[in-house]
């Protein structure tokens, strides 16, 4: 299938401000791009890109004083298949995990394993290990948190999301990731596009958050917000939590004035 994808984000900047952006399609999906996903700026600016420590494509700009619009509009090809399902995937002993996976067992800014460990073991100690345990965590988080944009805030942690029992997709992901790590299952945060393909349209389109776990020697996608296999995920970035994959880090004042994200399926090209 072909997915029409893009964004338009507008800032008002009282003074020039450096920005670090994570808005480009992940390197693992570059070969699927049918048209370029260049980050455009209005007014035109120099955009310098680099790969961060997690392998994500980041862009650097110096935004001038006044109004700045960032945008992209591209088509990407996708298999059209739902997320992989592997109920027999086993949990690996920590001593057998690859070195580069170990970091995703540790606590991080939004995933406080130290505060949630006792709770995690009380809730999930008696669940089967491997895929079934991850699914039990996803089921719990999905049912525990009520989705509500009005309760979103950039400082909310996994512990706070559990205590408040309300949040947005990043809160679902942070809590599920933290519980997985508490149970010695490596888990990493993902952000990207997820259109309403194959499901009813609900609410306004936004960037989406989900997570991946390492089972049986590979990474698998899970989604505590939706808790169902989905079609057409377009990955932008992975990291320990939302700190590592923020769409924009601004080193000075930049007031958000407009925000639009699109992702929908297109007819096949003739």
Short mmCIF file of C-alpha atoms in Angstrom, two decimals:
data_model
loop_
_atom_site.label_atom_id
_atom_site.label_comp_id
_atom_site.label_asym_id
_atom_site.label_seq_id
_atom_site.Cartn_x
_atom_site.Cartn_y
_atom_site.Cartn_z
CA UNK A 1 0.00 0.00 0.00
CA UNK A 2 0.97 3.67 -0.36
CA UNK A 3 0.60 6.11 2.51
CA UNK A 4 0.39 9.88 2.07
CA UNK A 5 2.23 11.29 5.04
CA UNK A 6 3.42 14.62 6.38
CA UNK A 7 3.15 17.45 8.86
CA UNK A 8 2.97 21.23 9.19
CA UNK A 9 4.17 22.79 12.45
CA UNK A 10 4.27 26.54 13.06
CA UNK A 11 6.17 28.44 15.75
CA UNK A 12 6.29 32.10 16.73
CA UNK A 13 9.78 32.97 17.94
CA UNK A 14 10.36 36.27 19.80
CA UNK A 15 14.09 36.01 19.05
CA UNK A 16 16.38 33.70 17.06
CA UNK A 17 16.42 30.22 18.60
CA UNK A 18 18.41 27.07 17.80
CA UNK A 19 16.25 23.97 17.28
CA UNK A 20 16.99 20.26 17.17
CA UNK A 21 14.29 18.36 15.25
CA UNK A 22 13.45 14.66 14.97
CA UNK A 23 11.00 14.66 12.07
CA UNK A 24 12.55 12.52 9.33
CA UNK A 25 11.56 8.95 8.53
CA UNK A 26 13.80 6.44 10.33
CA UNK A 27 16.74 5.00 8.33
CA UNK A 28 15.13 1.55 8.47
CA UNK A 29 12.29 2.87 6.29
CA UNK A 30 14.26 5.06 3.87
CA UNK A 31 14.06 2.42 1.15
CA UNK A 32 10.25 2.59 1.28
CA UNK A 33 10.05 6.30 0.46
CA UNK A 34 8.37 6.89 -2.88
CA UNK A 35 8.94 10.66 -2.68
CA UNK A 36 11.48 12.57 -0.53
CA UNK A 37 10.60 13.46 3.06
CA UNK A 38 12.67 16.65 3.12
CA UNK A 39 12.02 18.96 6.08
CA UNK A 40 11.02 22.28 4.52
CA UNK A 41 11.23 25.60 6.33
CA UNK A 42 9.40 28.86 5.68
CA UNK A 43 11.32 31.13 5.59
CA UNK A 44 14.03 29.03 3.89
CA UNK A 45 16.81 28.03 6.30
CA UNK A 46 19.91 25.89 6.27
CA UNK A 47 19.00 22.43 7.61
CA UNK A 48 21.87 20.23 8.77
CA UNK A 49 21.21 16.57 9.52
CA UNK A 50 23.07 13.97 11.57
CA UNK A 51 22.47 10.53 13.13
CA UNK A 52 22.04 10.52 16.91
CA UNK A 53 23.28 7.77 19.25
CA UNK A 54 20.14 5.69 18.65
CA UNK A 55 20.40 5.82 14.85
CA UNK A 56 17.66 8.43 14.35
CA UNK A 57 17.89 11.21 11.76
CA UNK A 58 17.98 14.61 13.48
CA UNK A 59 17.95 18.08 11.91
CA UNK A 60 19.48 21.29 13.24
CA UNK A 61 18.30 24.78 12.35
CA UNK A 62 18.60 28.32 13.67
CA UNK A 63 15.06 29.70 13.64
CA UNK A 64 14.88 33.46 13.05
CA UNK A 65 12.72 35.83 15.04
CA UNK A 66 9.12 35.80 13.81
CA UNK A 67 6.95 33.04 12.40
CA UNK A 68 8.51 29.75 11.29
CA UNK A 69 6.71 26.89 9.56
CA UNK A 70 8.22 23.40 9.33
CA UNK A 71 6.64 20.96 6.90
CA UNK A 72 7.02 17.77 4.92
CA UNK A 73 4.73 15.97 2.48
CA UNK A 74 5.68 12.57 1.09
CA UNK A 75 4.47 9.13 0.01
CA UNK A 76 5.84 5.97 1.59
CA UNK A 77 5.17 2.37 0.60
CA UNK A 78 4.12 -0.15 3.24
CA UNK A 79 3.45 -3.88 3.28
CA UNK A 80 -0.14 -3.30 4.38
CA UNK A 81 0.31 -6.08 6.96
CA UNK A 82 -0.63 -5.74 10.61
CA UNK A 83 2.00 -5.78 13.36
CA UNK A 84 3.82 -9.10 13.77
CA UNK A 85 2.22 -11.60 16.15
CA UNK A 86 4.48 -14.20 17.77
CA UNK A 87 2.84 -15.66 20.89
CA UNK A 88 5.62 -18.23 21.32
CA UNK A 89 8.40 -15.62 21.44
CA UNK A 90 10.40 -16.31 24.62
CA UNK A 91 11.91 -13.95 27.14
CA UNK A 92 15.71 -14.16 27.08
CA UNK A 93 17.83 -14.38 30.25
CA UNK A 94 19.56 -11.08 30.95
CA UNK A 95 22.99 -12.72 30.69
CA UNK A 96 22.19 -13.77 27.10
CA UNK A 97 21.04 -10.37 25.84
CA UNK A 98 23.21 -8.51 23.28
CA UNK A 99 25.28 -5.68 24.75
CA UNK A 100 23.41 -2.96 22.84
CA UNK A 101 20.06 -4.16 24.21
CA UNK A 102 20.99 -3.83 27.90
CA UNK A 103 20.38 -0.07 28.00
CA UNK A 104 16.69 -0.76 27.39
CA UNK A 105 16.47 -2.58 30.73
CA UNK A 106 17.45 0.51 32.69
CA UNK A 107 15.31 3.25 34.16
CA UNK A 108 15.12 6.53 32.25
CA UNK A 109 13.71 10.05 32.61
CA UNK A 110 10.05 9.06 32.09
CA UNK A 111 10.25 5.36 32.97
CA UNK A 112 11.11 5.12 36.69
CA UNK A 113 11.78 1.44 37.18
CA UNK A 114 12.88 2.07 40.77
CA UNK A 115 9.44 3.45 41.72
CA UNK A 116 7.46 0.84 39.81
CA UNK A 117 9.43 -2.37 40.37
CA UNK A 118 7.55 -3.63 43.43
CA UNK A 119 4.22 -2.90 41.78
CA UNK A 120 5.27 -4.63 38.56
CA UNK A 121 6.25 -7.82 40.36
CA UNK A 122 3.02 -7.85 42.37
CA UNK A 123 0.98 -7.46 39.18
CA UNK A 124 2.86 -9.70 36.75
CA UNK A 125 5.03 -12.18 38.69
CA UNK A 126 2.56 -15.01 38.12
CA UNK A 127 2.04 -14.40 34.40
CA UNK A 128 3.79 -16.65 31.86
CA UNK A 129 7.12 -15.26 30.68
CA UNK A 130 7.77 -14.00 27.17
CA UNK A 131 5.07 -12.72 24.82
CA UNK A 132 2.25 -13.57 27.24
CA UNK A 133 3.79 -11.45 30.00
CA UNK A 134 4.22 -8.46 27.68
CA UNK A 135 0.61 -8.84 26.53
CA UNK A 136 -0.53 -8.97 30.15
CA UNK A 137 1.31 -5.70 30.77
CA UNK A 138 -0.23 -4.12 27.66
CA UNK A 139 -3.72 -5.26 28.69
CA UNK A 140 -3.28 -3.81 32.17
CA UNK A 141 -1.97 -0.45 30.95
CA UNK A 142 -4.61 -0.20 28.23
CA UNK A 143 -7.39 -0.77 30.76
CA UNK A 144 -5.86 1.30 33.56
CA UNK A 145 -5.26 4.57 31.68
CA UNK A 146 -8.12 6.60 30.21
CA UNK A 147 -7.18 8.48 27.04
CA UNK A 148 -7.71 12.25 27.28
CA UNK A 149 -5.78 14.97 25.44
CA UNK A 150 -6.79 17.46 28.12
CA UNK A 151 -4.58 15.63 30.60
CA UNK A 152 -1.42 15.63 28.46
CA UNK A 153 1.69 17.36 29.79
CA UNK A 154 5.33 17.05 28.77
CA UNK A 155 6.58 16.30 32.29
CA UNK A 156 4.32 13.34 33.10
CA UNK A 157 6.22 10.17 33.99
CA UNK A 158 5.18 6.52 33.96
CA UNK A 159 4.69 6.56 37.72
CA UNK A 160 2.50 9.66 37.50
CA UNK A 161 0.52 8.22 34.59
CA UNK A 162 -0.28 5.17 36.70
CA UNK A 163 -1.25 7.28 39.71
CA UNK A 164 -3.47 9.61 37.65
CA UNK A 165 -4.84 6.84 35.39
CA UNK A 166 -5.32 9.26 32.50
CA UNK A 167 -3.09 10.42 29.66
CA UNK A 168 -2.17 10.16 25.99
CA UNK A 169 -0.31 7.61 23.86
CA UNK A 170 3.12 8.53 25.23
CA UNK A 171 1.88 7.87 28.78
CA UNK A 172 0.59 4.42 27.80
CA UNK A 173 3.95 3.66 26.19
CA UNK A 174 6.02 4.95 29.13
CA UNK A 175 4.09 2.90 31.69
CA UNK A 176 4.21 -0.30 29.63
CA UNK A 177 7.93 0.19 28.96
CA UNK A 178 8.65 0.73 32.64
CA UNK A 179 6.73 -2.39 33.67
CA UNK A 180 8.52 -4.48 31.01
CA UNK A 181 11.92 -3.28 32.19
CA UNK A 182 10.97 -4.03 35.80
CA UNK A 183 10.28 -7.60 34.66
CA UNK A 184 13.70 -7.82 32.92
CA UNK A 185 12.22 -7.47 29.42
CA UNK A 186 14.08 -4.90 27.26
CA UNK A 187 11.70 -2.24 25.95
CA UNK A 188 12.24 0.90 23.87
CA UNK A 189 10.05 3.88 22.98
CA UNK A 190 8.98 4.57 19.38
CA UNK A 191 7.40 7.59 17.74
CA UNK A 192 6.05 7.96 14.23
CA UNK A 193 2.97 8.18 12.05
CA UNK A 194 -0.03 5.91 12.56
CA UNK A 195 -3.04 6.77 10.43
CA UNK A 196 -6.52 5.35 10.95
CA UNK A 197 -5.98 2.61 8.37
CA UNK A 198 -8.27 -0.37 8.82
CA UNK A 199 -9.92 1.12 11.92
CA UNK A 200 -12.58 3.79 12.54
CA UNK A 201 -11.32 7.38 12.49
CA UNK A 202 -11.10 8.76 16.02
CA UNK A 203 -10.12 12.32 16.92
CA UNK A 204 -7.53 14.52 15.26
CA UNK A 205 -4.41 13.04 13.63
CA UNK A 206 -1.19 13.40 15.63
CA UNK A 207 2.19 11.74 15.84
CA UNK A 208 1.83 8.43 17.67
CA UNK A 209 3.81 6.61 20.36
CA UNK A 210 4.21 2.86 20.73
CA UNK A 211 6.98 0.60 21.98
CA UNK A 212 9.08 -2.42 21.07
CA UNK A 213 10.24 -5.32 23.23
CA UNK A 214 13.15 -7.71 22.72
CA UNK A 215 11.97 -11.32 22.74
CA UNK A 216 13.59 -14.40 21.24
CA UNK A 217 16.45 -12.47 19.65
CA UNK A 218 14.49 -9.72 17.88
CA UNK A 219 12.32 -6.65 18.49
CA UNK A 220 8.50 -6.77 18.35
CA UNK A 221 5.97 -3.93 18.24
CA UNK A 222 3.38 -3.46 20.99
CA UNK A 223 0.87 -0.65 21.43
CA UNK A 224 -0.70 -0.13 24.85
CA UNK A 225 -2.83 2.78 23.66
CA UNK A 226 -4.63 0.82 20.92
CA UNK A 227 -3.98 -2.74 22.13
CA UNK A 228 -4.62 -4.25 18.73
CA UNK A 229 -2.44 -5.03 15.68
CA UNK A 230 -2.40 -2.01 13.36
CA UNK A 231 -1.57 -1.31 9.73
CA UNK A 232 0.76 1.36 8.38
CA UNK A 233 3.10 2.41 11.17
CA UNK A 234 5.79 4.75 9.81
CA UNK A 235 8.67 4.93 12.26
CA UNK A 236 10.44 8.22 12.88
CA UNK A 237 12.63 7.46 15.88
CA UNK A 238 13.42 5.06 18.74
CA UNK A 239 14.96 5.72 22.13
CA UNK A 240 14.80 5.07 25.86
CA UNK A 241 11.71 7.25 26.24
CA UNK A 242 10.22 10.50 24.89
CA UNK A 243 13.35 12.46 25.86
CA UNK A 244 15.32 10.78 23.09
CA UNK A 245 12.74 11.25 20.33
CA UNK A 246 11.18 14.67 20.93
CA UNK A 247 10.01 16.10 17.59
CA UNK A 248 11.56 19.44 18.58
CA UNK A 249 14.01 20.63 21.22
CA UNK A 250 14.13 24.43 21.29
CA UNK A 251 16.99 26.23 23.01
CA UNK A 252 15.05 29.41 23.68
CA UNK A 253 11.46 30.57 23.46
CA UNK A 254 9.35 29.18 20.59
CA UNK A 255 5.57 29.36 20.90
CA UNK A 256 3.59 26.67 19.08
CA UNK A 257 1.10 28.40 16.75
CA UNK A 258 -0.06 25.56 14.50
CA UNK A 259 0.16 21.77 14.33
CA UNK A 260 -1.11 19.34 11.69
CA UNK A 261 -0.17 15.72 10.93
CA UNK A 262 -1.47 13.54 8.07
CA UNK A 263 -1.22 9.82 7.29
CA UNK A 264 -3.74 8.08 5.06
CA UNK A 265 -3.68 5.36 2.41
CA UNK A 266 -3.58 6.20 -1.28
CA UNK A 267 -4.73 4.18 -4.30
CA UNK A 268 -1.96 2.22 -5.97
CA UNK A 269 -0.13 4.14 -8.71
CA UNK A 270 -1.18 3.23 -12.25
#
